[in-house]
Coordinates of C-alpha atoms in Angstrom, one line a residue:
M1190 CA 8.2 152.0 -35.3
A1191 CA 4.8 152.6 -37.0
A1192 CA 4.0 149.8 -39.1
S1193 CA 1.2 148.4 -37.1
K1194 CA 2.3 150.4 -33.8
P1195 CA 5.5 151.9 -32.9
V1196 CA 8.2 150.4 -31.2
D1197 CA 6.9 149.8 -27.9
P1198 CA 9.3 151.3 -25.2
Q1199 CA 7.4 148.7 -22.8
S1200 CA 8.9 146.0 -24.8
G1201 CA 12.4 147.3 -25.2
S1202 CA 12.5 150.0 -28.5
G1203 CA 13.2 147.5 -31.0
L1204 CA 14.5 144.0 -28.9
P1205 CA 12.6 141.2 -30.2
R1206 CA 9.8 140.0 -28.2
W1207 CA 10.9 136.4 -27.6
Q1208 CA 14.3 137.6 -25.8
L1209 CA 12.1 139.7 -23.3
A1210 CA 9.6 136.8 -23.0
L1211 CA 12.2 134.0 -22.4
M1212 CA 13.7 136.2 -19.5
V1213 CA 12.0 134.3 -16.9
G1214 CA 15.4 133.5 -15.1
A1215 CA 15.7 129.6 -15.0
P1216 CA 19.3 128.4 -14.8
I1217 CA 18.5 126.9 -18.3
L1218 CA 15.7 128.6 -20.2
L1219 CA 13.8 125.9 -21.8
G1220 CA 10.1 125.1 -23.8
A1221 CA 8.8 126.5 -26.8
G1222 CA 11.1 129.3 -28.1
A1223 CA 13.7 128.7 -25.3
M1224 CA 14.6 125.1 -26.7
Y1225 CA 15.5 126.9 -29.7
L1226 CA 15.9 130.8 -29.9
W1227 CA 19.2 131.0 -28.5
N1228 CA 21.7 133.4 -27.9
R1229 CA 23.4 133.4 -31.4
S1230 CA 26.8 134.6 -30.2
R1231 CA 27.1 131.2 -28.2
R1232 CA 26.3 129.2 -31.3
K1233 CA 28.9 130.7 -33.2
E1234 CA 31.4 130.3 -30.6
A1235 CA 30.2 126.6 -30.1
L1236 CA 30.6 125.9 -34.1
S1237 CA 33.7 127.3 -33.8
K1238 CA 35.0 125.2 -31.1
G1239 CA 34.6 122.2 -33.5
N1240 CA 30.8 121.0 -33.1
C1241 CA 31.4 118.4 -36.5
E1242 CA 28.8 117.1 -38.4
R1243 CA 27.9 113.6 -37.3
K1244 CA 28.9 111.7 -40.6
T1245 CA 30.6 108.5 -39.6
P1246 CA 29.3 105.2 -39.0
E1247 CA 30.0 103.8 -35.7
G1248 CA 32.3 100.9 -34.5
R1249 CA 35.9 100.3 -35.4
A1250 CA 36.9 100.2 -38.9
S1251 CA 39.6 97.7 -38.5
P1252 CA 38.9 93.8 -38.2
M1253 CA 38.8 92.5 -34.4
P1254 CA 42.1 91.5 -32.7
G1255 CA 42.9 88.0 -33.7
H1256 CA 41.0 88.0 -36.8
T1257 CA 42.1 88.3 -40.5
D1258 CA 39.7 89.7 -43.1
G1259 CA 38.2 87.1 -45.1
S1260 CA 39.7 84.2 -43.1
I1261 CA 37.1 81.5 -43.4
S1262 CA 38.6 79.3 -40.9
M1263 CA 38.5 81.5 -37.9
L1264 CA 34.7 83.0 -39.1
E1265 CA 33.5 79.6 -38.6
C1266 CA 35.0 79.4 -35.2
L1267 CA 33.2 83.0 -34.1
S1268 CA 29.6 83.4 -32.6
P1269 CA 26.7 85.0 -34.7
L1270 CA 27.2 88.1 -33.1
D1271 CA 31.1 88.1 -33.8
K1272 CA 30.2 87.4 -37.6
A1273 CA 27.8 90.4 -37.1
Q1274 CA 30.4 92.4 -35.6
A1275 CA 33.2 91.8 -38.0
A1276 CA 30.7 92.1 -41.1
K1277 CA 30.2 95.6 -39.5
N1278 CA 34.2 96.5 -39.1
K1279 CA 34.5 95.4 -42.7
G1280 CA 31.7 97.7 -43.8
N1281 CA 33.2 101.1 -41.8
K1282 CA 36.4 100.1 -43.6
Y1283 CA 34.3 100.6 -46.8
F1284 CA 32.6 103.3 -45.7
K1285 CA 36.2 105.2 -45.1
A1286 CA 37.2 104.6 -48.1
S1287 CA 34.1 106.1 -49.7
R1288 CA 33.1 102.6 -51.0
Y1289 CA 29.5 102.8 -50.0
D1290 CA 27.4 100.1 -52.3
S1291 CA 30.1 97.6 -50.7
A1292 CA 29.6 99.1 -47.0
I1293 CA 25.9 98.9 -47.4
Q1294 CA 26.3 95.4 -48.2
C1295 CA 28.7 94.3 -45.4
Y1296 CA 26.1 96.3 -42.9
T1297 CA 23.4 94.5 -44.6
D1298 CA 25.2 90.9 -43.6
A1299 CA 25.9 92.4 -40.3
I1300 CA 22.1 92.9 -39.8
N1301 CA 20.8 89.2 -41.1
L1302 CA 23.7 87.6 -39.0
C1303 CA 22.7 89.6 -35.6
P1304 CA 20.7 87.4 -33.4
P1305 CA 17.3 89.7 -32.9
D1306 CA 17.8 89.6 -29.0
Q1307 CA 20.7 91.6 -29.5
K1308 CA 19.1 95.2 -30.0
S1309 CA 22.0 97.7 -29.1
D1310 CA 23.9 96.1 -32.0
L1311 CA 21.5 95.3 -34.6
S1312 CA 20.5 99.3 -34.0
T1313 CA 23.9 100.4 -34.4
F1314 CA 24.1 98.1 -37.8
Y1315 CA 20.7 99.8 -39.3
Q1316 CA 22.5 103.6 -38.1
N1317 CA 25.2 102.4 -39.8
R1318 CA 23.5 101.5 -43.1
A1319 CA 21.7 104.7 -42.8
A1320 CA 24.7 106.6 -42.9
A1321 CA 25.9 104.8 -46.1
Y1322 CA 23.0 105.6 -47.7
E1323 CA 23.0 109.0 -46.6
Q1324 CA 26.4 109.4 -48.5
Q1325 CA 24.4 108.3 -51.5
Q1326 CA 21.2 110.9 -50.9
K1327 CA 18.9 108.3 -50.8
W1328 CA 17.0 109.8 -48.3
K1329 CA 14.2 107.2 -48.1
Q1330 CA 16.1 104.3 -47.2
V1331 CA 18.2 106.6 -44.5
V1332 CA 14.6 106.9 -43.1
E1333 CA 13.9 103.4 -42.9
D1334 CA 16.9 101.9 -41.7
C1335 CA 16.9 104.9 -39.0
T1336 CA 13.1 104.0 -38.0
Q1337 CA 14.4 100.2 -37.3
A1338 CA 17.1 101.7 -35.4
V1339 CA 15.1 103.8 -33.4
E1340 CA 12.4 101.3 -33.0
L1341 CA 15.3 98.9 -31.2
N1342 CA 17.0 101.9 -29.3
P1343 CA 14.3 104.7 -28.7
R1344 CA 16.7 107.2 -27.5
Y1345 CA 19.4 106.4 -30.4
I1346 CA 20.5 110.2 -30.8
K1347 CA 22.4 109.7 -34.1
A1348 CA 19.6 107.6 -35.5
L1349 CA 16.9 110.6 -34.7
F1350 CA 19.3 113.3 -36.0
R1351 CA 20.0 111.3 -39.3
R1352 CA 16.6 110.7 -39.7
A1353 CA 15.8 114.2 -39.0
K1354 CA 18.1 115.6 -41.8
A1355 CA 16.6 113.3 -43.9
Y1356 CA 12.6 114.1 -43.3
E1357 CA 14.5 117.9 -44.1
R1358 CA 15.8 116.7 -47.7
L1359 CA 12.0 114.5 -48.2
D1360 CA 10.5 118.1 -47.1
N1361 CA 8.6 116.1 -44.6
K1362 CA 9.2 119.3 -41.6
K1363 CA 6.7 118.0 -39.1
Q1364 CA 8.4 114.5 -38.8
C1365 CA 11.7 116.2 -38.9
L1366 CA 10.9 118.7 -36.1
E1367 CA 9.9 116.0 -34.1
D1368 CA 12.9 114.2 -34.7
V1369 CA 15.1 117.2 -33.9
T1370 CA 13.1 118.2 -30.6
A1371 CA 13.9 114.8 -29.1
V1372 CA 17.3 115.0 -29.7
C1373 CA 17.8 118.2 -28.3
I1374 CA 15.7 117.0 -25.1
L1375 CA 18.6 114.1 -25.1
E1376 CA 21.2 116.4 -25.3
A1377 CA 20.0 118.7 -23.1
F1378 CA 20.2 121.5 -25.7
Q1379 CA 23.8 121.6 -25.4
N1380 CA 24.6 120.3 -29.0
Q1381 CA 24.5 123.8 -31.9
Q1382 CA 23.9 121.8 -34.8
S1383 CA 20.8 119.8 -34.1
M1384 CA 19.6 123.4 -32.1
H1385 CA 20.1 125.1 -35.3
L1386 CA 18.5 122.5 -37.6
A1387 CA 15.3 123.1 -34.8
D1388 CA 15.7 126.6 -35.4
K1389 CA 15.8 126.6 -39.5
V1390 CA 12.6 123.8 -39.8
L1391 CA 10.7 126.3 -37.1
K1392 CA 11.2 129.1 -39.1
Q1393 CA 10.3 127.4 -42.4
L1394 CA 7.2 125.8 -40.6
G1395 CA 6.4 129.6 -39.0
K1396 CA 6.7 131.5 -42.7
E1397 CA 4.6 128.7 -44.7
K1398 CA 1.7 128.7 -42.2
A1399 CA 2.1 132.6 -41.5
K1400 CA 1.7 133.0 -45.2
E1401 CA -1.4 131.3 -45.6
K1402 CA -3.2 132.2 -42.2
Y1403 CA -2.1 135.9 -42.7
K1404 CA -3.6 135.8 -46.4
N1405 CA -7.1 134.4 -45.0
R1406 CA -7.2 136.3 -41.7
E1407 CA -10.3 138.3 -40.7
P1408 CA -9.1 141.9 -39.8
L1409 CA -9.3 142.6 -36.8
M1410 CA -9.1 146.0 -34.5
P1411 CA -7.1 146.6 -31.9
S1412 CA -8.0 147.1 -28.2
P1413 CA -8.6 151.3 -28.0
Q1414 CA -5.7 151.3 -25.3
F1415 CA -3.3 150.0 -28.5
I1416 CA -4.5 152.4 -30.7
K1417 CA -4.2 155.4 -28.3
S1418 CA -0.8 154.2 -27.6
Y1419 CA 0.0 154.1 -31.1
F1420 CA -1.1 157.6 -32.4
S1421 CA 0.7 159.0 -29.4
S1422 CA 4.0 158.4 -30.7
F1423 CA 3.3 161.0 -33.9
T1424 CA 3.7 164.7 -32.5
D1425 CA 3.5 166.0 -36.0
D1426 CA 0.5 164.1 -37.4
I1427 CA -2.2 166.0 -38.7
I1428 CA -4.7 163.1 -38.9
S1429 CA -4.7 162.3 -35.4
Q1430 CA -5.2 165.8 -34.2
P1431 CA -8.7 166.6 -32.6
L1432 CA -11.1 168.2 -34.8
L1433 CA -10.7 172.0 -35.1
K1434 CA -12.7 174.9 -33.9
G1435 CA -15.3 175.2 -37.1
E1436 CA -15.1 171.4 -38.1
K1437 CA -18.1 170.7 -36.3
A1438 CA -21.4 172.2 -36.0
D1439 CA -22.3 173.7 -32.0
E1440 CA -23.4 171.0 -30.0
D1441 CA -26.5 170.0 -30.6
K1442 CA -27.4 167.1 -28.2
D1443 CA -30.7 165.8 -27.1
K1444 CA -31.8 165.1 -23.7
E1445 CA -29.6 161.6 -24.0
G1446 CA -26.9 163.0 -24.7
E1447 CA -26.2 162.6 -28.4
A1448 CA -22.6 163.8 -29.8
A1449 CA -22.1 166.8 -31.9
V1450 CA -23.3 166.8 -35.6
V1451 CA -20.2 167.4 -37.8
K1452 CA -21.1 170.6 -39.8
E1453 CA -19.7 169.8 -43.4
R1454 CA -21.1 166.6 -44.7
S1455 CA -17.7 165.0 -45.0
G1456 CA -16.9 161.5 -44.3
Y1457 CA -13.4 162.4 -43.0
L1458 CA -14.8 164.9 -40.8
K1459 CA -17.1 162.5 -39.3
A1460 CA -14.1 159.7 -39.2
K1461 CA -12.0 162.0 -37.1
Q1462 CA -15.3 162.5 -34.7
F1463 CA -15.7 158.7 -34.6
M1464 CA -11.9 158.7 -33.8
Q1465 CA -12.8 161.3 -30.5
E1466 CA -15.3 159.3 -30.0
E1467 CA -13.1 156.0 -29.9
N1468 CA -15.6 154.0 -32.2
Y1469 CA -12.7 153.2 -34.5
D1470 CA -14.9 150.6 -36.5
K1471 CA -16.3 153.2 -38.7
I1472 CA -13.3 155.0 -39.8
I1473 CA -12.6 153.1 -42.7
T1474 CA -16.1 153.1 -44.1
E1475 CA -15.9 157.1 -43.3
C1476 CA -12.8 157.7 -44.8
T1477 CA -14.0 155.7 -47.8
K1478 CA -17.0 157.8 -48.4
E1479 CA -14.7 161.0 -48.5
I1480 CA -12.0 159.3 -50.9
D1481 CA -15.1 158.0 -53.8
S1482 CA -16.2 161.7 -53.4
H1483 CA -13.2 163.1 -54.1
G1484 CA -13.8 165.4 -51.2
K1485 CA -11.3 168.1 -50.1
Y1486 CA -9.9 165.9 -47.5
T1487 CA -9.5 163.5 -49.8
A1488 CA -5.4 163.3 -49.0
E1489 CA -6.0 163.1 -45.3
A1490 CA -8.6 160.5 -45.7
L1491 CA -6.3 158.3 -47.7
L1492 CA -3.8 158.4 -44.7
L1493 CA -6.3 158.0 -41.9
R1494 CA -7.5 154.9 -43.8
A1495 CA -4.0 153.7 -44.4
T1496 CA -3.5 154.1 -41.0
F1497 CA -6.7 151.6 -39.5
Y1498 CA -5.6 149.4 -42.4
L1499 CA -1.8 148.9 -40.8
L1500 CA -3.6 149.0 -37.3
I1501 CA -5.9 145.9 -38.3
G1502 CA -2.8 144.5 -40.2
N1503 CA -4.0 144.5 -43.8
A1504 CA -0.7 146.0 -45.3
S1505 CA -1.5 145.0 -49.1
A1506 CA -4.7 147.5 -48.7
A1507 CA -3.0 150.3 -47.0
K1508 CA 0.1 150.6 -48.9
P1509 CA -2.2 151.7 -52.2
D1510 CA -3.3 154.7 -50.1
L1511 CA 0.3 155.7 -48.8
D1512 CA 1.3 155.7 -52.2
Q1513 CA -1.0 157.8 -53.2
V1514 CA -0.5 160.4 -50.5
I1515 CA 2.9 160.3 -50.9
S1516 CA 2.7 161.1 -55.0
M1517 CA 0.5 163.9 -54.1
E1518 CA 3.3 166.7 -54.5
D1519 CA 0.5 169.4 -53.9
A1520 CA -0.4 167.9 -50.8
N1521 CA 0.5 169.2 -47.3
V1522 CA 4.1 168.1 -46.6
K1523 CA 3.4 166.8 -43.4
L1524 CA 0.8 164.3 -44.7
R1525 CA 3.4 163.0 -47.2
A1526 CA 6.0 162.8 -44.7
N1527 CA 3.7 160.6 -42.0
A1528 CA 2.9 158.7 -45.0
L1529 CA 6.2 158.0 -45.4
I1530 CA 7.2 157.4 -42.2
K1531 CA 4.2 154.5 -42.0
R1532 CA 5.0 152.9 -45.2
G1533 CA 8.6 152.9 -44.2
S1534 CA 7.6 151.4 -40.5
M1535 CA 5.8 148.7 -42.8
Y1536 CA 8.7 147.6 -45.3
M1537 CA 10.5 146.9 -41.7
Q1538 CA 7.8 144.6 -40.4
Q1539 CA 8.1 142.9 -43.8
Q1540 CA 11.8 142.5 -43.2
L1541 CA 12.5 145.0 -46.1
P1542 CA 15.3 147.1 -44.8
V1543 CA 16.3 148.8 -47.6
L1544 CA 13.1 150.5 -48.7
S1545 CA 12.4 151.2 -45.0
T1546 CA 15.5 153.3 -45.2
Q1547 CA 14.9 154.8 -48.5
D1548 CA 11.4 156.0 -47.0
F1549 CA 12.6 157.7 -43.7
N1550 CA 15.4 159.6 -45.8
L1551 CA 12.8 160.8 -48.2
A1552 CA 10.8 161.8 -45.5
A1553 CA 13.6 163.7 -43.6
E1554 CA 14.4 165.3 -46.9
I1555 CA 10.8 166.5 -48.0
D1556 CA 10.1 167.7 -44.2
P1557 CA 13.6 168.3 -42.4
H1558 CA 11.9 170.2 -39.3
N1559 CA 9.4 167.1 -38.7
A1560 CA 10.1 165.6 -35.4
D1561 CA 8.5 162.6 -35.9
V1562 CA 10.6 161.6 -38.7
Y1563 CA 14.0 161.4 -36.6
H1564 CA 12.1 159.5 -33.5
H1565 CA 11.1 156.8 -35.9
R1566 CA 13.8 156.5 -38.2
G1567 CA 16.0 156.6 -34.6
Q1568 CA 14.0 153.4 -33.8
L1569 CA 14.4 151.8 -37.1
R1570 CA 18.3 152.0 -36.8
I1571 CA 18.2 150.6 -33.1
L1572 CA 16.4 147.5 -34.9
L1573 CA 19.7 147.9 -37.3
D1574 CA 22.0 147.8 -35.0
Q1575 CA 23.0 151.2 -36.2
V1576 CA 23.0 152.8 -32.4
E1577 CA 25.0 155.8 -33.3
E1578 CA 23.2 156.9 -36.0
A1579 CA 20.1 156.0 -33.9
V1580 CA 21.1 158.4 -31.0
S1581 CA 21.8 161.2 -33.4
D1582 CA 18.3 161.2 -34.8
F1583 CA 16.6 161.1 -31.3
D1584 CA 19.0 164.4 -31.0
K1585 CA 17.8 165.8 -33.8
C1586 CA 14.1 165.0 -32.4
I1587 CA 14.8 166.6 -28.9
Q1588 CA 16.3 170.0 -30.9
L1589 CA 13.1 170.2 -33.2
R1590 CA 10.7 169.0 -29.8
P1591 CA 12.9 169.8 -26.6
D1592 CA 9.7 168.4 -25.0
S1593 CA 9.7 165.0 -26.2
A1594 CA 10.1 162.9 -23.4
L1595 CA 10.1 159.7 -25.4
A1596 CA 12.7 160.4 -27.7
Q1597 CA 14.4 161.7 -24.2
A1598 CA 13.8 158.3 -22.8
Q1599 CA 14.8 155.7 -25.7
K1600 CA 18.0 157.9 -26.5
C1601 CA 19.1 157.0 -23.1
F1602 CA 18.1 153.1 -23.9
A1603 CA 20.0 153.3 -27.1
L1604 CA 23.1 154.5 -25.1
Y1605 CA 22.6 152.1 -22.9
R1606 CA 22.3 149.1 -25.0
Q1607 CA 25.4 150.2 -26.7
A1608 CA 27.4 150.4 -23.5
Y1609 CA 25.8 147.2 -22.2
N1610 CA 26.8 145.0 -25.3
G1611 CA 29.9 146.8 -25.0
N1612 CA 31.0 146.1 -21.6
N1613 CA 31.8 149.7 -20.9
L1614 CA 30.9 150.1 -17.6
S1615 CA 31.6 153.8 -17.3
Q1616 CA 29.4 154.5 -20.0
V1617 CA 26.7 152.1 -18.6
Q1618 CA 26.6 154.0 -15.3
S1619 CA 26.4 157.3 -17.6
A1620 CA 23.2 155.8 -19.3
M1621 CA 21.8 154.8 -15.8
T1622 CA 22.5 158.4 -14.7
G1623 CA 20.7 159.8 -18.0
F1624 CA 17.4 157.7 -17.0
E1625 CA 17.4 159.2 -13.7
D1626 CA 17.5 162.6 -15.3
V1627 CA 14.8 161.8 -17.8
I1628 CA 12.6 160.5 -15.0
K1629 CA 13.1 163.6 -12.7
R1630 CA 12.5 166.1 -15.9
F1631 CA 9.6 164.2 -17.0
P1632 CA 7.7 162.5 -14.1
K1633 CA 4.5 161.4 -16.5
C1634 CA 6.1 159.8 -18.9
A1635 CA 5.9 156.4 -18.5
E1636 CA 8.0 155.1 -21.1
G1637 CA 10.8 156.6 -19.1
Y1638 CA 10.2 154.8 -16.2
A1639 CA 9.5 151.4 -18.6
L1640 CA 12.9 151.7 -20.3
Y1641 CA 14.8 152.7 -17.1
A1642 CA 13.1 149.3 -15.4
Q1643 CA 14.5 147.4 -18.7
A1644 CA 18.2 148.5 -17.9
L1645 CA 17.9 148.1 -14.4
T1646 CA 16.5 144.3 -14.8
D1647 CA 19.8 144.0 -17.1
Q1648 CA 21.7 145.1 -14.0
Q1649 CA 20.0 142.7 -11.6
Q1650 CA 18.6 145.7 -9.6
F1651 CA 15.7 143.7 -9.4
G1652 CA 13.9 145.9 -6.4
K1653 CA 14.3 149.4 -8.0
A1654 CA 13.0 147.7 -11.6
D1655 CA 9.9 146.7 -9.7
E1656 CA 9.8 150.3 -8.3
M1657 CA 9.6 151.9 -11.8
Y1658 CA 6.9 149.4 -13.4
D1659 CA 5.0 150.4 -10.7
K1660 CA 5.1 153.8 -11.3
C1661 CA 4.6 152.9 -14.9
I1662 CA 1.0 151.2 -13.9
E1663 CA 0.5 154.4 -11.5
L1664 CA 0.6 156.6 -14.5
E1665 CA -1.0 154.0 -16.9
P1666 CA -3.0 151.6 -15.2
D1667 CA -4.7 150.2 -18.2
N1668 CA -1.0 149.2 -20.3
A1669 CA -1.4 145.8 -20.3
T1670 CA 2.1 145.4 -21.5
T1671 CA 3.7 147.0 -18.2
Y1672 CA 2.0 144.3 -16.3
V1673 CA 3.2 141.6 -18.4
H1674 CA 6.9 142.7 -18.0
K1675 CA 5.9 143.1 -14.3
G1676 CA 5.4 139.8 -14.5
L1677 CA 8.3 138.6 -15.9
L1678 CA 10.4 140.6 -13.4
Q1679 CA 9.3 138.5 -10.6
L1680 CA 10.0 135.2 -12.2
Q1681 CA 13.6 136.4 -12.7
W1682 CA 14.0 138.1 -9.5
K1683 CA 12.4 136.2 -7.2
Q1684 CA 11.3 132.8 -9.0
D1685 CA 7.6 133.6 -7.9
L1686 CA 5.5 131.8 -10.7
D1687 CA 2.4 132.3 -9.1
K1688 CA 2.8 136.1 -8.9
G1689 CA 4.2 136.6 -12.2
L1690 CA 1.0 134.3 -14.0
E1691 CA -1.1 136.7 -11.7
L1692 CA 0.2 139.9 -13.1
I1693 CA 0.5 138.3 -17.0
S1694 CA -3.4 137.3 -16.2
K1695 CA -4.3 140.6 -15.4
A1696 CA -2.8 142.2 -18.6
I1697 CA -5.0 140.1 -20.2
E1698 CA -8.1 141.1 -18.3
I1699 CA -7.2 144.8 -18.9
D1700 CA -6.7 144.0 -22.6
N1701 CA -8.0 141.0 -24.1
K1702 CA -6.2 141.7 -27.4
C1703 CA -2.7 141.8 -26.2
D1704 CA -0.9 139.5 -28.2
F1705 CA 2.2 140.0 -26.1
A1706 CA 0.7 138.9 -23.3
Y1707 CA -0.8 135.6 -24.5
E1708 CA 2.8 134.8 -26.2
T1709 CA 4.1 135.1 -22.7
M1710 CA 1.5 132.8 -21.0
G1711 CA 2.2 130.5 -23.4
T1712 CA 6.2 130.6 -22.9
I1713 CA 5.8 130.2 -19.1
E1714 CA 3.4 127.2 -19.3
V1715 CA 5.5 125.1 -21.7
Q1716 CA 8.4 125.8 -19.3
R1717 CA 5.9 124.4 -16.6
G1718 CA 5.4 121.6 -18.6
N1719 CA 1.5 122.5 -19.6
L1720 CA 2.0 122.0 -23.2
D1721 CA -1.8 122.0 -24.2
K1722 CA -2.3 125.0 -22.3
A1723 CA 0.9 126.8 -24.0
I1724 CA -0.4 125.8 -27.4
E1725 CA -3.7 127.2 -26.9
M1726 CA -2.1 130.5 -25.7
F1727 CA 0.0 130.6 -28.8
N1728 CA -3.0 129.9 -30.7
K1729 CA -4.6 133.0 -29.1
A1730 CA -1.6 135.3 -29.8
I1731 CA -1.6 134.0 -33.3
N1732 CA -5.0 135.0 -33.9
L1733 CA -4.3 138.6 -32.9
A1734 CA -0.7 139.0 -34.8
K1735 CA -0.8 142.3 -36.5
S1736 CA 1.7 141.2 -39.2
E1737 CA 3.0 138.4 -40.7
M1738 CA 6.1 138.6 -39.6
E1739 CA 4.7 138.3 -36.2
M1740 CA 2.4 135.5 -36.8
S1741 CA 5.4 133.7 -38.2
H1742 CA 7.3 134.1 -35.2
L1743 CA 4.3 132.5 -33.2
Y1744 CA 3.9 130.0 -34.9
S1745 CA 7.2 128.7 -34.6
L1746 CA 6.4 128.9 -30.6
C1747 CA 3.1 126.9 -31.1
D1748 CA 4.9 124.1 -33.4
A1749 CA 7.6 123.9 -30.9
A1750 CA 5.5 123.1 -28.2
Y1751 CA 3.1 120.8 -30.2
A1752 CA 6.5 118.8 -31.2
Q1753 CA 7.2 118.5 -27.8
T1754 CA 4.0 116.9 -26.8
E1755 CA 4.5 114.6 -29.9
V1756 CA 8.1 113.4 -28.5
A1757 CA 6.6 113.0 -24.8
K1758 CA 4.1 110.6 -26.5
K1759 CA 6.2 108.7 -28.5
Y1760 CA 9.3 108.7 -26.2
G1761 CA 8.4 109.6 -23.1
L1762 CA 10.9 112.4 -23.3
K1763 CA 10.1 115.9 -21.2
P1764 CA 12.5 118.6 -20.8
P1765 CA 13.0 119.9 -17.0
T1766 CA 10.2 122.3 -15.9
L1767 CA 10.2 125.4 -14.1

């Protein structure tokens, strides 16, 4: 997609990046993200099997055997603990009858009667009273009683989870997350109810923090590798083409080799020259000069400026420029179609699929022979799980541009995902054969090898997948993302943590603005138990995020790691590590 970059074929052509970043091959994936970003189908299956909500108090609802409710003579013979248990049992009967005030009084009697050294029983009485307060939606009292219960029994799952739910109602997300993190660890990540709450709170925290951070962030130009990869996803994009003959003067270089001077005094043509020189920081300024002077390349300058606003993550500045180009009915139709593709991709990044689809459809209507429209709409449809429609779009793109290796490879990947998800073995094999055909016909298309490698990894053909990544690196040695995926493959295939980290470190060395590398490194550090290092990596990725949605996801991972550090300090709880 083209919101801030195309759907990166190295990262799965539309698959969420966290899924790929967590494919490290551990028997149970643990850590930031793995704690909470689990397979949704497993969650639904577990819930359908009757994972009921924990509401009831603990203990029997009936009086103790041999005792008649209200018998003073019998009570006088009981020990203090037995009296407390009798009061609790009476409270349980009131609770089941929905007489919560009476239940609370009985639980209070139990607390007062219980000897202080009977910590386990006392913690149960507090937890039961908290359950009654919960039914009355008295959230502060729930927190107070659960806190008492946890102080008496620090690994009391019911009390921790009940307090987490109360903190959520009190909008105390930080404390809620810490409590539910402790619960997830104690339950070995097996209870979908607590994991669902963790996921919910993490997403809320991520969105809140990303909204504030993104609003005040300093725009950051991506690496030259990223920018070149972005523009390479377009074939009908006028603004990304080199300067045409006659657009610049004859070369007039001094003895130190200065670049050619543009013949016309045009901000847009200067911007194009800066693009060729990879001097990207000056492009927005030169485009603005062209626009302000109402030059002959105003439409092109608006589109180029909008594109670089998107690349630095400033969608709010990009949208007015894109809107203006789209509304210019006398402008070159390819400029307008390209603006629609980029605005549609931006909408998808903002999770506005209806607006995104409308823009792509309009682009196809006004420029039906533009291969880029179908290529990028195909990627959008993969994200929307509209695989058949995506394949149709890739076919149209290939019909218009038979030499489009990327469209050929992504069509194979779409067919493969459809067959793989549908467990259709014959179609899976057909898709794998399709990949072989693509890399044979387009041996210099790195994306073909990368997508084939991901399919091979799914099929656990790790050795061949490794060969495909090596081919990618041979063709594009400066593509940091390939090194990240090759590193993940080493973890999944050989459980070779050192080699995996070495390759991901190499990715960062090649491109120190590769947020995917920092995110993946952070995820692995969580699984190693190096939470402080993980938080450092996630924060680096956050500062490089190119959209608010990406930033929200990264904050969720960082908050998950931070919650684990707090739980480790408070309760000595740590999940298993690699």
